[in-house]
Coordinates of C-alpha atoms in Angstrom, one line a residue:
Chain A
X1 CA -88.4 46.0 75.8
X2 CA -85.3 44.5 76.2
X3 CA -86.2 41.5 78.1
X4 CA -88.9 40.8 75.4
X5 CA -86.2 40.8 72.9
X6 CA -83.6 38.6 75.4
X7 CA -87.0 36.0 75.6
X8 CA -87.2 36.0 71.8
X9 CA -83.7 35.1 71.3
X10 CA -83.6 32.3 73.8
X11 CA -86.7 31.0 72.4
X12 CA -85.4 30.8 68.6
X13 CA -82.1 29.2 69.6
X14 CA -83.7 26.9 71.5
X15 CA -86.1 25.6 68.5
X16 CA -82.9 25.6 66.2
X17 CA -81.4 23.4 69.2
X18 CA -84.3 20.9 69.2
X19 CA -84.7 20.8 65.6
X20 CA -81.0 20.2 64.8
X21 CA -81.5 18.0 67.8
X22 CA -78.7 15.2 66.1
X23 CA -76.4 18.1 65.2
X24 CA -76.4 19.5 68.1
X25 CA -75.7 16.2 70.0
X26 CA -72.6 15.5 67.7
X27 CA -71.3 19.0 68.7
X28 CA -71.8 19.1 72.1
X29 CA -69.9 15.6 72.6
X30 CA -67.5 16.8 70.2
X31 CA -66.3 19.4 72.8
X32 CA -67.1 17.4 75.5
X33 CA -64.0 14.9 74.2
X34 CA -62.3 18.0 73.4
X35 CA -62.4 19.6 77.2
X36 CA -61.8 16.0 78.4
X37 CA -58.5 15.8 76.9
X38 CA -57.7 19.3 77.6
X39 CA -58.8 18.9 81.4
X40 CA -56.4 15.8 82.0
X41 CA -53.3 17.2 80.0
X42 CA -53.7 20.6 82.3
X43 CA -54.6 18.2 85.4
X44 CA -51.5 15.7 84.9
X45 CA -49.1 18.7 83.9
X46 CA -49.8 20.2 86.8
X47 CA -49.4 17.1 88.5
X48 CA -46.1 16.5 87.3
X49 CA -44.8 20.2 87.8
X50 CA -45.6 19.5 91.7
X51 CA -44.2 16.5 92.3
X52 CA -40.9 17.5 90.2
X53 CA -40.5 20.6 92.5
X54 CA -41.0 18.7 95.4
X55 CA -38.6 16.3 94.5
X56 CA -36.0 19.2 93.5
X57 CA -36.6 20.9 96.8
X58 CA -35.8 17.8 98.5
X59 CA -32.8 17.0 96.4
X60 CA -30.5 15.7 98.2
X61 CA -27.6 13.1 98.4
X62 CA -28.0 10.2 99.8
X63 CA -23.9 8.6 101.4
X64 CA -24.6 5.1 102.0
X65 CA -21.7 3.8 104.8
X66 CA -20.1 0.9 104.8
X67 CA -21.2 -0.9 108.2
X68 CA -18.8 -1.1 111.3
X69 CA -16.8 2.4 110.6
X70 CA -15.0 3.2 113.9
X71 CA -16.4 6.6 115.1
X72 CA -13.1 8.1 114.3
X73 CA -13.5 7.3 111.1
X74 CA -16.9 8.9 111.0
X75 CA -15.7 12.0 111.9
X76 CA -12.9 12.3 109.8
X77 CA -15.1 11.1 106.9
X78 CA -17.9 14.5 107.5
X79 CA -15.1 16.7 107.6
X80 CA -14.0 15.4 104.2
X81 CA -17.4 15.3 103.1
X82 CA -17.6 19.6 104.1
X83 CA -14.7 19.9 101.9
X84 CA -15.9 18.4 98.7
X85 CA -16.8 21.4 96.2
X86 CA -20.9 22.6 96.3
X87 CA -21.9 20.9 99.5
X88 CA -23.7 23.2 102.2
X89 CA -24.7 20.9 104.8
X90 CA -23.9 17.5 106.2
X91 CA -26.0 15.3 109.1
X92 CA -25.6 12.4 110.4
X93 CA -28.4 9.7 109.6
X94 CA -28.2 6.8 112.1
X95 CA -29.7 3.3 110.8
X96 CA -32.4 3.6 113.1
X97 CA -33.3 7.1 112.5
X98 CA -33.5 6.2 109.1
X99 CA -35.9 3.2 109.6
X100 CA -37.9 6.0 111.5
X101 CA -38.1 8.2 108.4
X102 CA -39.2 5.6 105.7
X103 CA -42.0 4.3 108.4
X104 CA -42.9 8.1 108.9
X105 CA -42.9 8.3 105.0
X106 CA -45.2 4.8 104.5
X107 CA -48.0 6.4 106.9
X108 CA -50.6 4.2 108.5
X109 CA -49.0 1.3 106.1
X110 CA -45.8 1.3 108.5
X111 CA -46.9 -2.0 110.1
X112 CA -45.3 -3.4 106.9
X113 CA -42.3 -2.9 107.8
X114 CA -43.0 -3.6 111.8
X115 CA -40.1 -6.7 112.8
X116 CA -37.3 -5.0 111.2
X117 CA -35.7 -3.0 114.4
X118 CA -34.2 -6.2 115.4
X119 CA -32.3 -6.6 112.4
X120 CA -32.2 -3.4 110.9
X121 CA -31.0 -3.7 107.3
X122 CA -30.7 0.2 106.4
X123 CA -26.8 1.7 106.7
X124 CA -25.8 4.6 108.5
X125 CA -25.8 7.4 106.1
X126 CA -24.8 11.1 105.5
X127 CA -28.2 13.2 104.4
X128 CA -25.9 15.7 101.8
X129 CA -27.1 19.1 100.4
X130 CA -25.8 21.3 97.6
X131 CA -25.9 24.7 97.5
X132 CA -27.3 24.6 94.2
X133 CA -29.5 21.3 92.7
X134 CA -26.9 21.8 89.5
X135 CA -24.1 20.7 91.8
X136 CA -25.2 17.5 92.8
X137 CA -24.1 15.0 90.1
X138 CA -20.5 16.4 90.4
X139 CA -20.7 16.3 94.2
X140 CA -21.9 12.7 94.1
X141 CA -19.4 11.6 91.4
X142 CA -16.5 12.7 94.1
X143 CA -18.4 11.5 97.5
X144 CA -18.3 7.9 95.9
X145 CA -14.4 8.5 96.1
X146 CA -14.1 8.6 99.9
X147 CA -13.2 5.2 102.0
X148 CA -15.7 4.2 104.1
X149 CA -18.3 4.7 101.3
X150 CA -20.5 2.2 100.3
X151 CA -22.9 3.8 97.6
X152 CA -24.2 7.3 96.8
X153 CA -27.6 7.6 95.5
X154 CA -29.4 11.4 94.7
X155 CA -32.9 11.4 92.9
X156 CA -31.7 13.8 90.0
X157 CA -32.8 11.0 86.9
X158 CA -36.2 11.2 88.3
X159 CA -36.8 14.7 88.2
X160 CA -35.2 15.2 84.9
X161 CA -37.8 11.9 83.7
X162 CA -40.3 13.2 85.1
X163 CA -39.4 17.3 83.4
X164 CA -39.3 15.1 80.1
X165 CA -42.9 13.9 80.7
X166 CA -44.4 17.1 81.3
X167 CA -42.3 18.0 78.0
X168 CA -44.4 15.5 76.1
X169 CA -47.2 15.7 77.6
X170 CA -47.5 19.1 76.6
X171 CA -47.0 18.6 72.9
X172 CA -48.9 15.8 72.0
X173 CA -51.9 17.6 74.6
X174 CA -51.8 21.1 72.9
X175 CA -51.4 18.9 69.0
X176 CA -54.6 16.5 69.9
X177 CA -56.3 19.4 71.6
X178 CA -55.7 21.9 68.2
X179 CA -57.1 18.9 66.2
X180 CA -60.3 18.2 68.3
X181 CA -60.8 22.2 69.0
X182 CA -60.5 22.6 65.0
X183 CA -63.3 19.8 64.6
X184 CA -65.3 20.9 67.2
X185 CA -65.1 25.1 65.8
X186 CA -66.1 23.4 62.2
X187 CA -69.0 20.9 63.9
X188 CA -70.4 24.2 65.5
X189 CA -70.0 26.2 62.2
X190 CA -71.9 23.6 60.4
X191 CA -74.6 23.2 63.2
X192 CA -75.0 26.9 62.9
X193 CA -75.3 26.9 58.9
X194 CA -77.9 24.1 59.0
X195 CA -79.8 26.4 61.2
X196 CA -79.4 29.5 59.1
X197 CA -80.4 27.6 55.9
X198 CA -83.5 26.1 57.8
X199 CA -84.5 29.9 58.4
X200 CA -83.3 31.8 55.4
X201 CA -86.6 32.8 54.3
X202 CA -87.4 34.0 57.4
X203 CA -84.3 35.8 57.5
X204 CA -85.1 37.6 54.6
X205 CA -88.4 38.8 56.0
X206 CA -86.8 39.9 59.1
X207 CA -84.7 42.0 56.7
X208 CA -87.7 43.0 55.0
X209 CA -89.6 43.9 58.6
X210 CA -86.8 46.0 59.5
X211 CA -84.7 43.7 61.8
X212 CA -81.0 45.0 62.6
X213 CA -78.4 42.6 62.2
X214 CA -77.9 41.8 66.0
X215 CA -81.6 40.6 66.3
X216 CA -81.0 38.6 63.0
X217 CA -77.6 37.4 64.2
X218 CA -78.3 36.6 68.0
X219 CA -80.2 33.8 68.4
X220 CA -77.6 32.2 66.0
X221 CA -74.7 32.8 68.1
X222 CA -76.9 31.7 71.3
X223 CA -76.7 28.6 69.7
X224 CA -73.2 28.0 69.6
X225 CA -72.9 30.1 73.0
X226 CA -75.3 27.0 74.2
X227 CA -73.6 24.4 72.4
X228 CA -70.4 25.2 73.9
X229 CA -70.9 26.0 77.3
X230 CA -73.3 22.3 77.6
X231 CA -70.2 20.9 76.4
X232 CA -68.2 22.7 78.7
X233 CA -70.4 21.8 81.6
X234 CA -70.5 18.2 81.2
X235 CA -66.2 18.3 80.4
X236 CA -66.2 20.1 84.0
X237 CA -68.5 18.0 85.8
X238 CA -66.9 14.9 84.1
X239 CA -62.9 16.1 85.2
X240 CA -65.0 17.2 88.7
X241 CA -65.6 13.6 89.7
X242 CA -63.3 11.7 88.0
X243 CA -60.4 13.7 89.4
X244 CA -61.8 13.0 93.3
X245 CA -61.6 9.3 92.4
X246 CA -58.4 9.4 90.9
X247 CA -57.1 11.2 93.7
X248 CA -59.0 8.6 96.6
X249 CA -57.3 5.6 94.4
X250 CA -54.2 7.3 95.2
X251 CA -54.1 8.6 98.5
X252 CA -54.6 4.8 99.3
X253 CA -52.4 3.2 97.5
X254 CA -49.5 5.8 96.6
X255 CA -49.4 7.9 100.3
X256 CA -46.3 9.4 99.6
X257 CA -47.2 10.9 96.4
X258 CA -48.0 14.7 96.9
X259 CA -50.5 15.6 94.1
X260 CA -52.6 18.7 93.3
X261 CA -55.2 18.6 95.9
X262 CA -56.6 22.0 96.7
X263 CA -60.0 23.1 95.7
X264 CA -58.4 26.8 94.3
X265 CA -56.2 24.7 91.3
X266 CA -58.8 22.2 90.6
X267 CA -61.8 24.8 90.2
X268 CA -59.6 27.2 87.7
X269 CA -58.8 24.3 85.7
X270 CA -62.9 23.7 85.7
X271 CA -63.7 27.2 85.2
X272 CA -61.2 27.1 82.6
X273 CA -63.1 24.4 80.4
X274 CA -65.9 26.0 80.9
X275 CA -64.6 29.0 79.4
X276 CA -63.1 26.9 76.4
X277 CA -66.7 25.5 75.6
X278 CA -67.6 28.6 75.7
X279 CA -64.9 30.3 73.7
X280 CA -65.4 27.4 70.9
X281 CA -69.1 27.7 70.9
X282 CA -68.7 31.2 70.5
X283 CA -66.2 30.9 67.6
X284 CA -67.6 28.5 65.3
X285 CA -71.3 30.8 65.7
X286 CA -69.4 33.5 64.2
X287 CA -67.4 31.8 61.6
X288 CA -70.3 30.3 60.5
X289 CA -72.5 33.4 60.3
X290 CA -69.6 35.6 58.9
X291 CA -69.6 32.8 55.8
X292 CA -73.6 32.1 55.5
X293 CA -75.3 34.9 56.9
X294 CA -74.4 38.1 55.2
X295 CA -77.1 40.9 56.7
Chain B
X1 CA -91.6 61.5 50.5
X2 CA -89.7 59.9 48.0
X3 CA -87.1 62.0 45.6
X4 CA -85.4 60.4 42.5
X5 CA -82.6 62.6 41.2
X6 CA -80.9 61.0 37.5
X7 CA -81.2 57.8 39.3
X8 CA -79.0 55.3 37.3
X9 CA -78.8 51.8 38.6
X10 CA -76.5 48.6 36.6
X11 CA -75.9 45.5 38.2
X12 CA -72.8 43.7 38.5
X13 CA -73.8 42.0 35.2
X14 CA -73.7 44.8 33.4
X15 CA -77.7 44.9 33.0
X16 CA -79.0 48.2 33.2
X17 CA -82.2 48.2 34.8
X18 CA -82.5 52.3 35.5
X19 CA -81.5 55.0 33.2
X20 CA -81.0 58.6 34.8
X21 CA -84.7 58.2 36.2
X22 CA -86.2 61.6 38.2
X23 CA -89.8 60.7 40.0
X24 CA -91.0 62.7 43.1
X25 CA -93.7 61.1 44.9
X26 CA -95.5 63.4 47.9
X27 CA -97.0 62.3 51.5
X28 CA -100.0 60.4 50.7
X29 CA -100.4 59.8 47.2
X30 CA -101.9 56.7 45.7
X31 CA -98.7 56.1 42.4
X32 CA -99.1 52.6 40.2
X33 CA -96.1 51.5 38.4
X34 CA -96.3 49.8 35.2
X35 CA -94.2 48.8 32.4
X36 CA -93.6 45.2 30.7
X37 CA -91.4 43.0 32.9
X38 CA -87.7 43.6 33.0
X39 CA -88.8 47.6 32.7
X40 CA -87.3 48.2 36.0
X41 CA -90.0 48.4 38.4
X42 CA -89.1 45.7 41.2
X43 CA -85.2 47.6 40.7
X44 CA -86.8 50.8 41.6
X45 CA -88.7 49.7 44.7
X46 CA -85.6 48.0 45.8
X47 CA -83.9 51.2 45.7
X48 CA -86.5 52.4 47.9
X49 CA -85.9 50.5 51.1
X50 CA -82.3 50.5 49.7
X51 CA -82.3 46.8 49.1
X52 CA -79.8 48.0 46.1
X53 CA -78.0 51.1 46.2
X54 CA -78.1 53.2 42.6
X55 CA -75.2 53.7 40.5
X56 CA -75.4 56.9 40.0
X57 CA -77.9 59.6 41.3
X58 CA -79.3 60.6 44.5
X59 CA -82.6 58.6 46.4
X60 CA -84.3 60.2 49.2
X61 CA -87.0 59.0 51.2
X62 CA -88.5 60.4 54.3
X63 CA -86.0 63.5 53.5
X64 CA -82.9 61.0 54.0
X65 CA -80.2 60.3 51.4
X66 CA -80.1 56.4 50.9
X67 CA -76.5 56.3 49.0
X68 CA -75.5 57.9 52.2
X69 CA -77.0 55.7 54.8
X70 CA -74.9 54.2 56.6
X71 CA -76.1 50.4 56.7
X72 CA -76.7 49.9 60.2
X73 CA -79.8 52.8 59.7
X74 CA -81.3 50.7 57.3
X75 CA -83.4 48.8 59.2
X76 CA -85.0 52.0 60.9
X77 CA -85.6 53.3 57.4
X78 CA -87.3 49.7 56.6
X79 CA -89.4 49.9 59.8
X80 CA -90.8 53.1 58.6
X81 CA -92.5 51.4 55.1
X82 CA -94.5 48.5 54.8
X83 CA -93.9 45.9 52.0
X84 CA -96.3 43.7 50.1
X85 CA -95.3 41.3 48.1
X86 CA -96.6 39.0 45.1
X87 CA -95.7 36.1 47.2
X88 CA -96.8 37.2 50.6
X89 CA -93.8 36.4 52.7
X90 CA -95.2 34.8 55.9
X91 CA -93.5 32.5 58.2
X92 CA -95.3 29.2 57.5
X93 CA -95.1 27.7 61.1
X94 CA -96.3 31.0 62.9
X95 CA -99.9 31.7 63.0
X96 CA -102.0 35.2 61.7
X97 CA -101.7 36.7 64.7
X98 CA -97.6 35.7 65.0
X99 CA -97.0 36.7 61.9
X100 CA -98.5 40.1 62.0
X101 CA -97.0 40.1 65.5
X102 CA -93.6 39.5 64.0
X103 CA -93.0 43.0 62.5
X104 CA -93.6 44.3 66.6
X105 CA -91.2 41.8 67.8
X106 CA -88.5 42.7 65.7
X107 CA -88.8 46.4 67.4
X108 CA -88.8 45.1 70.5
X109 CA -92.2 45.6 71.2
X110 CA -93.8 44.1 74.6
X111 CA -96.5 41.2 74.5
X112 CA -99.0 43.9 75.8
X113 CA -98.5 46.2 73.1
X114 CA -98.9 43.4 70.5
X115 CA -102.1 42.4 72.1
X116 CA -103.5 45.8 71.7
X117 CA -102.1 46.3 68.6
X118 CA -102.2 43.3 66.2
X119 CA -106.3 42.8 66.7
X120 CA -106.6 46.0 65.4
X121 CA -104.3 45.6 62.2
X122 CA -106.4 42.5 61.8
X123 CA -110.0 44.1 62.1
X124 CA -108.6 46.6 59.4
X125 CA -108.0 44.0 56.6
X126 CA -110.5 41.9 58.2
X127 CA -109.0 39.0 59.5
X128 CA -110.0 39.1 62.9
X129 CA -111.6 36.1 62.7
X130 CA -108.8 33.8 61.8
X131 CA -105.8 34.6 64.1
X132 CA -104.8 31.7 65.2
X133 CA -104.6 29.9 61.9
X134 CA -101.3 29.5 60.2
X135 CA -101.1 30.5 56.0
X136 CA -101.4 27.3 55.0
X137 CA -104.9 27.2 55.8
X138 CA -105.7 30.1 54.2
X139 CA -106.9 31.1 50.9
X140 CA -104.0 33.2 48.8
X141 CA -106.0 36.4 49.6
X142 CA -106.7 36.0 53.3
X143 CA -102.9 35.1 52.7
X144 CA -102.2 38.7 51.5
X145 CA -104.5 40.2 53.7
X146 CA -102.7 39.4 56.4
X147 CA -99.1 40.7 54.9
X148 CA -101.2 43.6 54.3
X149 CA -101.9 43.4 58.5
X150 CA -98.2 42.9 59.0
X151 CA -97.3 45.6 56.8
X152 CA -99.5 48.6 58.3
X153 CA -98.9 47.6 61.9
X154 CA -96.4 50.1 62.7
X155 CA -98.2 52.5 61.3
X156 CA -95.7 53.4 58.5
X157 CA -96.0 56.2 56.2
X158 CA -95.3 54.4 53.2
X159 CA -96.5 50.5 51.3
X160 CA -94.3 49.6 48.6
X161 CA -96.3 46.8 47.1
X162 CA -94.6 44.7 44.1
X163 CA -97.1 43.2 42.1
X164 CA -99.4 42.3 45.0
X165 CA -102.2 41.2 43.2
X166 CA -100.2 38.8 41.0
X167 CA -101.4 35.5 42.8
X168 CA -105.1 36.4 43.3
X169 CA -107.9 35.9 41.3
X170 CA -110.2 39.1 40.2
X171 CA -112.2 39.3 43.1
X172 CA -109.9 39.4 45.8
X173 CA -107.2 41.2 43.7
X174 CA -110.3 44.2 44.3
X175 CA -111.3 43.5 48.0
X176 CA -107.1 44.5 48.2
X177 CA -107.0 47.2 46.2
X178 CA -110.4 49.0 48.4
X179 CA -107.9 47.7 51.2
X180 CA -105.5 49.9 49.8
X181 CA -107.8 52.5 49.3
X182 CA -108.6 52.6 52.7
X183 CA -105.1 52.8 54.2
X184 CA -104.2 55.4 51.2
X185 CA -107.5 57.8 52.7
X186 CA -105.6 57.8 56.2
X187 CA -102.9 59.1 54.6
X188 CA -100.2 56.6 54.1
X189 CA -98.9 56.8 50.7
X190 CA -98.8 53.9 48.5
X191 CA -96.3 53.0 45.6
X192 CA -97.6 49.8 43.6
X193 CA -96.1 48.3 40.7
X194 CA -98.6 46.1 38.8
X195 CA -99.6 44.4 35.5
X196 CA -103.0 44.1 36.1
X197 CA -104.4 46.8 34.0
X198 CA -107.7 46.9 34.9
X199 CA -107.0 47.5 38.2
X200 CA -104.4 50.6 36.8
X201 CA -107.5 51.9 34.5
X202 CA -110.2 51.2 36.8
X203 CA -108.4 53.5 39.4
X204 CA -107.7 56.2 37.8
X205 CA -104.9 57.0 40.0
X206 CA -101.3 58.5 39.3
X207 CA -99.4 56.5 36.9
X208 CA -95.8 56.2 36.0
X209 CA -95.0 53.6 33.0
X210 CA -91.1 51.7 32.6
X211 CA -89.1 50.9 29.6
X212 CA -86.0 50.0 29.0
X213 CA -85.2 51.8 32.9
X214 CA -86.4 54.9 31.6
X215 CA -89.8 56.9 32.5
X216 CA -91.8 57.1 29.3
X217 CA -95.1 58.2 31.3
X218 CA -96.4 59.7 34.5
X219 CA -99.6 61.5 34.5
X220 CA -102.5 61.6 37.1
X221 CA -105.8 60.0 36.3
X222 CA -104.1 57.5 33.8
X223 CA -105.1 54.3 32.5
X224 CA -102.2 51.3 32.3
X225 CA -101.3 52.3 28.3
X226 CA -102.3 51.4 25.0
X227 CA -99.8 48.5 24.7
X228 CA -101.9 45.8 26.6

């Protein structure tokens, strides 16, 4: 009985579909654009938020020495360095070592920098950390006071640059996404009135036969439910693909860049548009049939 | 079966189209309603399957109070009447057989039941012959035939027919009233309201007359009135 009923609602939804077939085109790209947008904000906000806390975690000072410091010197200088205010730990970076670490850190491009051990241009250096990332500038600001310092570099502008860009990113997604999700509510809503005004006389014999307002009401809202989750689909499958390529292009060319890779992130977000097609669909059905279809 | 109690009914522009009406109509009677147009007899089978609630007074059908329904039992009180209408009311792209089919769909009812129980709807009014053509190939009174069909399916105790004749000729406005005669004689009761009054006087059936929203006539055996 209820199956027959589920059959009948499918069926009349589906005809509204086909015969609103331009209507229901416009929506369904509407949203599509819609989830698009909302897909690469999340995706590059996440994005961001990783890389910013993995350069945080690694924040750390950077003392650049000034070549051909006796070893005396050297010594003297990390006690000094222990004793400026904040710092927690102090080690010794040899030039060589430190050519090590920036071919470790350009991957299976390190025969790029191949030639340089006989003429190693990197410094000695102290690798510097704060007990707390708030305490770096002020640390830095006093390290650059010792002799036998050549330059002190820490990668605090970049995080705060790259905090700023999530920032934005956030506004101007959630303000195009609010306009586009408005347009793509109202598209629905007026799909879903074309579709009631196609019908009304049989609406009113439906009435008439004795129909409650759920069978009058449902193959409307499976309408929008359809229009919104297509959308929704496509968005997904759309972020699916173009996310893997975007994330091939820059394994290859950016190595060191850590970006959201696992599968558990990447299907939420997906499972998420889906849920906003559907959510939309859902919404402008019921606007619509709230305003048009009083049973 | 149906109870009107000082039934009072103005609409929201303060046109009063019932005036403190009492009618009581019993399980299986055969009632015309006449009266010019304007008297209040489409107002009064609206208030029927509560398509408009009265003002003032109390409506009960099937033993059920109608200002108290709440309006999520209305369509259960609708599936227990069948209506017929001057204009028939079928879907234009569904065929006989859909159509009539409709009312079962609506209750939920499986493809197997309508198979066994649509043919025989259509054998009653006779259109057994012509299921699968759609209303715009038929005539206006295969047309209402087929409402007729649709209407009777479930087996409701009650038509409420407004005007159904007013879009046939003489001779099929008579095959449907024997049709009603027939369903009537199985006990279903029938409320009509009509202005053909040769039909009304030919019948010689119960007869309740409108003016102005008030009763001015209801005997048994009665002819349409002296005012045609």
């Amino acid at each position: 009985m209820i199956i027959n009923t589920i059959f009948y609602y499918f069926r009349e939804a589906a005809t509204s579909l086909i015969r609103n077939s331009w209507l229901t085109v416009a929506s369904v790209g509407t949203i599509i654009i819609s989830l698009l947008i909302l897909g690469s904000s999340v995706l590059l906000v996440l994005n961001v938020r990783e890389v910013a806390a993995d350069l945080e975690s690694s924040l750390e000072i950077t003392v650049f020495l000034e070549d051909d410091l006796e070893q005396e010197r050297l010594e003297q200088l990390e006690e000094e360095i222990k004793f400026v205010p904040g710092v927690s730990t102090v080690n010794f970076v040899t030039k060589e070592q430190a050519l090590e670490n920036l071919k470790e850190s350009f991957g299976d491009k390190a025969e790029l920098l191949s030639g340089l051990e006989e003429d190693n241009p990197l410094p000695n250096s102290y690798t510097v950390k704060t007990r707390k990332a708030n305490m770096v500038p002020s640390a830095a600001r006093q390290l650059t006071e010792l002799e036998g310092v050549e330059q002190v570099r820490y990668g605090q502008g970049v995080v705060e640059n790259l905090l700023a860009l999530t920032h934005w990113v956030r506004i101007w997604g959630s303000l195009a996404l609010l306009v586009l999700g408005v347009a793509a509510v109202l598209l629905i809503a007026t799909t879903i009135r074309m579709s009631v005004f196609a019908r009304r006389r049989e609406i009113g014999i439906m009435k008439m036969l004795g129909a409650t307002n759920i069978f009058v009401r449902m193959p409307f809202m499976l309408e929008g439910m359809i229009i919104g989750l297509t959308g929704g689909l496509f968005a997904a499958v759309m972020i699916h693909f173009g996310y893997a390529s975007f994330l091939n292009k820059v394994i290859i060319s950016l190595p060191f860049i850590q970006l959201v890779d696992d599968s558990n992130s990447i299907y939420q977000v997906l499972g998420g548009l889906l849920g906003a097609g559907f959510l939309i669909g859902t919404l402008g059905s019921a606007i619509s049939l709230r305003r048009f279809l009083k049973v | 079966m149906i109870q009107f109690y000082n039934v009072s009914k103005t609409y929201p522009n303060q046109v009063q189209a019932l005036n403190s009406i009492t009618l009581h109509i019993n399980k299986g009677e055969f009632v015309f309603l006449v009266g010019p147009s304007g008297a209040g007899k489409s107002t009064l089978t609206k208030l029927i399957c509560r398509e408009e609630l009265p003002t003032h007074g109390q409506v009960i059908v099937n033993g059920r109070s109608l200002p108290r329904m709440k309006n999520r039992q209305v369509p259960y009180l609708r599936r227990q009447m069948g209506m017929v209408y001057q204009d028939f009311r079928l879907i234009p792209n569904r065929t006989v057989f859909e159509n009539v089919a409709f009312a079962l769909e609506i209750i939920g009812a499986s493809r197997r039941e309508m198979k066994q129980v649509v043919p025989e709807a259509l054998r009653m009014v006779g259109m057994e012959k012509k299921l699968n053509m759609r209303p715009y190939q038929l005539s206006g009174g295969e047309q209402q035939r087929t409402a007729v069909a649709r209407a009777i399916v479930n087996n409701p105790a009650l038509i409420l027919a407004d005007e159904p004749t007013g879009n046939l000729d003489p001779d099929t406005s008579w095959e449907l009233m024997r049709l009603f005669m027939d369903i009537n004689s199985l006990g279903t009761t029938i409320l009509m309201a009509t202005h053909a009054w040769d039909i009304v006087d030919e019948m010689k059936k119960r007869v309740v007359q409108l003016e102005n929203g008030v009763i001015v006539r209801d005997e048994e055996g009665g002819v349409y009135g002296h005012d045609h």
